[in-house]
Short mmCIF file of C-alpha atoms in Angstrom, two decimals:
data_model
loop_
_atom_site.label_atom_id
_atom_site.label_comp_id
_atom_site.label_asym_id
_atom_site.label_seq_id
_atom_site.Cartn_x
_atom_site.Cartn_y
_atom_site.Cartn_z
CA GLY A 113 -33.18 93.24 -1.18
CA ARG A 114 -29.77 94.86 -1.03
CA ARG A 115 -27.75 95.51 -4.18
CA CYS A 116 -24.19 96.39 -5.09
CA GLU A 117 -21.95 96.36 -8.18
CA ALA A 118 -18.91 94.16 -8.53
CA GLY A 119 -15.63 95.77 -9.52
CA ALA A 120 -13.66 95.12 -12.70
CA ASP A 121 -12.07 92.12 -10.97
CA GLY A 122 -15.48 90.70 -10.06
CA VAL A 123 -15.03 91.35 -6.35
CA PHE A 124 -18.05 92.66 -4.42
CA ALA A 125 -18.83 93.55 -0.80
CA LEU A 126 -22.31 93.77 0.63
CA ASP A 127 -23.24 94.84 4.18
CA LEU A 128 -26.01 92.62 5.53
CA ALA A 129 -27.68 92.04 8.87
CA VAL A 130 -26.84 88.92 10.87
CA GLY A 131 -28.72 85.88 9.57
CA GLU A 132 -29.16 83.66 6.50
CA TRP A 133 -29.25 85.26 3.04
CA TRP A 134 -29.53 84.26 -0.61
CA LEU A 135 -27.41 86.11 -3.17
CA HIS A 136 -27.32 86.03 -6.95
CA ALA A 137 -25.65 88.06 -9.69
CA GLU A 138 -26.77 89.27 -13.13
CA ARG A 139 -25.01 90.81 -16.12
CA GLY A 140 -26.57 91.16 -19.55
CA ASP A 141 -27.96 87.79 -20.66
CA ARG A 142 -26.15 85.88 -17.92
CA MET A 143 -27.03 85.25 -14.30
CA SER A 144 -25.97 83.05 -11.42
CA LEU A 145 -27.94 80.53 -9.42
CA PRO A 146 -28.79 81.77 -5.89
CA GLU A 147 -26.14 80.89 -3.31
CA SER A 148 -26.79 80.88 0.44
CA ALA A 149 -24.60 82.81 2.85
CA SER A 150 -24.58 83.01 6.64
CA VAL A 151 -23.69 86.36 8.24
CA GLU A 152 -22.35 85.94 11.77
CA GLU A 153 -22.03 88.48 14.58
CA TRP A 154 -18.91 90.42 15.51
CA GLY A 155 -18.11 91.54 12.00
CA GLY A 156 -17.65 88.08 10.55
CA GLU A 157 -17.20 87.81 6.79
CA GLU A 158 -18.05 85.02 4.38
CA GLU A 159 -16.49 84.65 0.95
CA LEU A 160 -18.91 83.64 -1.76
CA GLU A 161 -18.34 82.89 -5.44
CA LEU A 162 -21.18 83.52 -7.88
CA LYS A 163 -20.76 81.98 -11.33
CA LEU A 164 -22.55 83.62 -14.27
CA VAL A 165 -24.05 81.18 -16.75
CA PRO A 166 -26.07 81.63 -19.99
CA THR A 167 -29.83 82.04 -19.65
CA GLY A 168 -32.94 80.94 -21.49
CA SER A 169 -36.55 81.58 -20.60
CA VAL A 170 -39.76 79.80 -19.62
CA LEU A 171 -43.09 81.16 -20.83
CA GLY A 172 -46.68 80.05 -20.86
CA LEU A 173 -50.22 80.46 -19.54
CA VAL A 174 -51.67 79.90 -16.06
CA TYR A 175 -55.19 78.43 -15.93
CA ASP A 176 -57.69 77.94 -13.11
CA PRO A 177 -59.39 74.53 -12.48
CA GLU A 178 -62.03 75.39 -15.11
CA GLY A 179 -59.41 76.14 -17.75
CA ARG A 180 -59.75 79.93 -17.65
CA PRO A 181 -56.59 82.10 -17.78
CA VAL A 182 -55.68 83.62 -14.40
CA PRO A 183 -54.25 87.17 -14.48
CA GLY A 184 -52.20 88.52 -11.59
CA THR A 185 -50.86 85.12 -10.50
CA ARG A 186 -47.37 84.89 -9.05
CA VAL A 187 -45.03 82.59 -10.98
CA PHE A 188 -41.50 81.79 -9.84
CA SER A 189 -38.65 79.49 -10.76
CA LEU A 190 -36.35 77.27 -8.72
CA SER A 191 -33.43 75.10 -9.67
CA THR A 192 -34.17 71.39 -9.25
CA PRO A 193 -33.70 70.74 -5.50
CA GLU A 194 -31.30 68.15 -4.14
CA TRP A 195 -31.84 68.75 -0.41
CA SER A 196 -32.35 65.84 1.98
CA GLU A 197 -33.29 67.90 5.06
CA PHE A 198 -36.81 67.23 6.37
CA PRO A 199 -38.27 69.71 6.42
CA ARG A 200 -35.90 72.43 5.23
CA GLY A 201 -38.01 75.27 6.61
CA VAL A 202 -37.77 73.90 10.18
CA ASP A 203 -34.11 72.97 9.87
CA ARG A 204 -33.04 76.57 10.61
CA GLY A 205 -31.31 76.72 7.25
CA PRO A 206 -32.25 79.39 4.71
CA ASP A 207 -35.46 78.67 2.81
CA PRO A 208 -34.85 78.10 -0.91
CA ALA A 209 -35.33 81.44 -2.64
CA PRO A 210 -36.82 81.70 -6.12
CA SER A 211 -34.22 82.74 -8.67
CA ARG A 212 -36.80 84.79 -10.56
CA SER A 213 -40.47 85.64 -10.12
CA THR A 214 -43.11 87.50 -12.10
CA MET A 215 -46.88 88.04 -12.30
CA THR A 216 -49.12 86.86 -15.11
CA ASP A 217 -50.49 89.63 -17.33
CA GLY A 218 -54.13 90.39 -18.08
CA SER A 219 -54.41 87.33 -20.32
CA GLY A 220 -52.75 84.96 -17.85
CA ARG A 221 -49.40 84.86 -19.67
CA TYR A 222 -45.94 84.93 -18.08
CA GLU A 223 -42.29 84.79 -19.08
CA ILE A 224 -39.28 84.32 -16.79
CA PRO A 225 -35.57 84.43 -17.72
CA VAL A 226 -33.74 81.59 -15.94
CA CYS A 227 -30.36 79.87 -15.87
CA GLU A 228 -29.89 76.98 -18.28
CA GLY A 229 -30.46 73.52 -16.85
CA ASP A 230 -33.32 71.75 -15.08
CA VAL A 231 -35.77 74.24 -13.57
CA ILE A 232 -39.02 73.96 -11.62
CA VAL A 233 -41.58 76.64 -12.44
CA GLN A 234 -44.44 77.16 -10.01
CA ALA A 235 -47.60 79.28 -9.93
CA GLU A 236 -49.46 80.27 -6.76
CA ALA A 237 -52.86 81.86 -6.13
CA GLU A 238 -54.74 82.35 -2.86
CA GLY A 239 -57.18 79.53 -2.16
CA LEU A 240 -55.98 77.30 -5.01
CA ALA A 241 -53.43 74.52 -4.91
CA PRO A 242 -50.15 75.59 -6.56
CA ALA A 243 -49.15 74.15 -9.93
CA CYS A 244 -45.60 73.30 -10.88
CA VAL A 245 -43.75 71.71 -13.76
CA GLU A 246 -40.12 70.72 -14.31
CA VAL A 247 -38.52 71.76 -17.59
CA GLU A 248 -35.09 71.69 -19.17
CA VAL A 249 -33.92 75.15 -20.22
CA VAL A 250 -31.37 75.65 -23.00
CA ALA A 251 -29.35 78.84 -23.31
CA ASN A 252 -30.85 81.50 -25.59
CA GLN A 253 -34.05 79.47 -26.12
CA ALA A 254 -37.60 79.70 -24.75
CA VAL A 255 -39.47 76.72 -23.30
CA GLN A 256 -43.29 76.59 -23.23
CA ALA A 257 -44.75 75.54 -19.85
CA ASP A 258 -48.46 76.04 -19.17
CA LEU A 259 -49.65 75.64 -15.58
CA ARG A 260 -53.11 74.63 -14.35
CA LEU A 261 -54.04 75.49 -10.77
CA ARG A 262 -56.22 73.02 -8.91
CA ASN A 263 -58.73 73.24 -6.10
CA GLY A 264 -56.85 72.96 -2.84
CA ILE A 265 -57.30 73.06 0.89
CA ILE A 266 -56.19 75.62 3.47
CA PRO A 267 -54.43 73.87 6.37
CA HIS A 268 -54.78 75.65 9.71
CA GLY A 269 -54.52 74.78 13.36
CA LEU A 270 -52.99 75.35 16.79
CA VAL A 271 -49.46 74.64 18.03
CA THR A 272 -49.15 73.99 21.77
CA GLY A 273 -46.72 72.58 24.28
CA THR A 274 -47.41 69.45 26.31
CA ASP A 275 -48.92 71.75 28.95
CA GLY A 276 -51.56 72.89 26.47
CA ARG A 277 -50.24 76.44 26.25
CA PRO A 278 -50.02 77.97 22.76
CA ILE A 279 -46.54 78.44 21.26
CA GLU A 280 -45.99 81.58 19.23
CA GLN A 281 -43.37 82.00 16.50
CA ALA A 282 -43.21 78.25 15.88
CA ARG A 283 -42.47 77.38 12.26
CA VAL A 284 -45.07 75.22 10.56
CA ALA A 285 -44.46 73.60 7.18
CA VAL A 286 -46.29 71.43 4.66
CA PHE A 287 -44.39 68.46 3.31
CA HIS A 288 -45.35 66.49 0.19
CA GLY A 289 -43.52 63.62 -1.45
CA LEU A 290 -42.44 63.93 -5.08
CA ASP A 291 -44.86 62.23 -7.45
CA PRO A 292 -43.92 62.77 -11.10
CA GLY A 293 -47.02 60.93 -12.29
CA GLY A 294 -45.25 59.54 -15.34
CA GLY A 295 -44.82 62.91 -17.06
CA ARG A 296 -42.91 66.16 -16.83
CA GLU A 297 -45.27 67.57 -14.22
CA ALA A 298 -43.41 67.54 -10.92
CA GLY A 299 -46.55 67.46 -8.77
CA PRO A 300 -46.19 68.62 -5.17
CA PRO A 301 -42.51 69.53 -4.74
CA PRO A 302 -40.38 67.60 -2.23
CA TYR A 303 -39.79 70.67 -0.07
CA PRO A 304 -42.04 72.98 1.96
CA ALA A 305 -40.07 76.16 1.27
CA ARG A 306 -42.96 78.12 -0.20
CA TYR A 307 -45.50 76.82 2.30
CA ASP A 308 -44.06 77.46 5.73
CA VAL A 309 -45.45 80.03 8.16
CA LEU A 310 -45.01 81.17 11.76
CA THR A 311 -47.66 80.83 14.45
CA ASP A 312 -49.21 84.03 15.82
CA SER A 313 -49.39 85.18 19.44
CA GLN A 314 -52.22 82.68 20.05
CA GLY A 315 -50.25 79.76 18.59
CA MET A 316 -52.46 79.65 15.49
CA TYR A 317 -51.21 79.15 11.92
CA ARG A 318 -52.82 79.30 8.48
CA ILE A 319 -51.22 78.17 5.21
CA PRO A 320 -52.75 79.91 2.15
CA SER A 321 -53.31 76.68 0.20
CA THR A 322 -51.80 73.34 -0.66
CA TRP A 323 -52.49 70.22 -2.71
CA PRO A 324 -55.30 67.91 -1.62
CA GLY A 325 -54.38 64.35 -0.77
CA GLU A 326 -51.68 63.00 1.49
CA PHE A 327 -49.38 65.51 3.15
CA SER A 328 -47.77 66.15 6.51
CA ILE A 329 -47.78 69.21 8.74
CA ILE A 330 -44.52 69.56 10.65
CA ALA A 331 -43.87 72.15 13.36
CA GLY A 332 -40.75 73.10 15.23
CA LYS A 333 -39.11 75.79 17.31
CA GLU A 334 -35.73 76.15 18.97
CA GLY A 335 -35.81 74.30 22.27
CA TYR A 336 -38.46 71.82 21.07
CA MET A 337 -38.45 68.55 19.16
CA LEU A 338 -39.94 68.50 15.66
CA ALA A 339 -43.48 67.16 15.69
CA GLN A 340 -46.05 66.06 13.14
CA GLY A 341 -49.62 67.35 13.33
CA LYS A 342 -52.74 65.32 14.04
CA LEU A 343 -55.80 65.59 11.80
CA ASP A 344 -59.05 66.81 13.30
CA LYS A 345 -61.72 64.24 12.29
CA LYS A 346 -64.45 66.91 12.26
CA ASP A 347 -62.44 69.31 10.06
CA PRO A 348 -60.03 67.73 7.51
CA SER A 349 -58.17 71.02 7.10
CA ARG A 350 -57.65 71.51 10.87
CA ILE A 351 -54.33 70.04 11.99
CA ASP A 352 -53.04 70.76 15.50
CA VAL A 353 -49.48 70.08 16.65
CA THR A 354 -48.06 69.42 20.12
CA LEU A 355 -44.37 70.19 20.67
CA VAL A 356 -42.23 68.47 23.31
CA ARG A 357 -39.34 70.36 24.89
CA ALA A 358 -35.89 69.16 23.84
CA GLY A 359 -32.94 68.55 26.14
CA ILE A 360 -29.30 67.55 25.79
CA ILE A 361 -27.60 64.51 27.29
CA GLU A 362 -23.83 64.84 27.55
CA GLY A 363 -21.41 62.05 28.35
CA THR A 364 -18.23 60.25 27.39
CA VAL A 365 -17.71 57.02 25.47
CA ARG A 366 -14.66 55.06 26.63
CA GLN A 367 -12.98 51.92 25.39
CA GLY A 368 -13.95 48.93 27.55
CA GLY A 369 -11.50 46.50 29.01
CA GLY A 370 -10.48 43.28 27.31
#
C-alpha cells in the first residue's frame, strides 16, 4: 500500500489511482479504524478524517480440526460489521479491509494490536473452513482468543450468460448468515468480503474454502443482474451461476386527474 506522513496539523495528502481505497492511520499506541475513500477521475479530491483511538491486542492459538497448533496461518481483525448490502463484494463498493493481519508463529501463536471496541478476529488456511470469534477489546489490555479451524468445502463452478457462453471477470461471493450459536463465537460472518473471487477467462471460479452447511453463492457483473448459483446434485461443491443481462426502463410519473 501507499504511505505518507501527516503534518504537524494532522493534514495529509496521498496520491492514489482512480478507484476505491481503504485508509488508516497509526501513531505510537494509537491507530484509526479503516475508512473507505473513492478516488474519481479528472483530479477529484476527497477529504477524509481519520480519528486515532487507544489500542489493545488480541492473542491466542490457532488449531486444526484435530486440535493441533497450525503454524503459518493468516489471522486478521475486522471491526464488527454493520453493513446491510447483500452481498457487499458484488455491490461495487470497497470490500472490507482487515485493520491488521499477521501470521501464526511456529507454535501456532499470534498477537494483533487492534482498536478498542468490538472486534472480529479470523483465521484462514487453504482447504480448511475459516474460524472467527468476536471479542471486546479494552485499551492497553490483551484479550485471549483461540481459534479452531474446521474441515470445509471448496466451492467452484462456472458462470455463464443465458446464451451459455462463459462470463469472465464476474465477481463471485459466498454469503453466510450470522449464527452466534449461543456463545462468543461469531460463526460464519454475515459478509463475503474475504471469500469473493473473479472468474477466469473460461468463466470458472474457485473459492479456497468455506464453512460446510447452508450458504449461498452469488455472482454479478456490471451490465447483469445479480444471480444465485444452483447446486450440482452430483458434486455438492460444484455451483454454477447463470447471469441475465440488465436493462434500464426510463419514464415519468405524473399526477392523475381528479
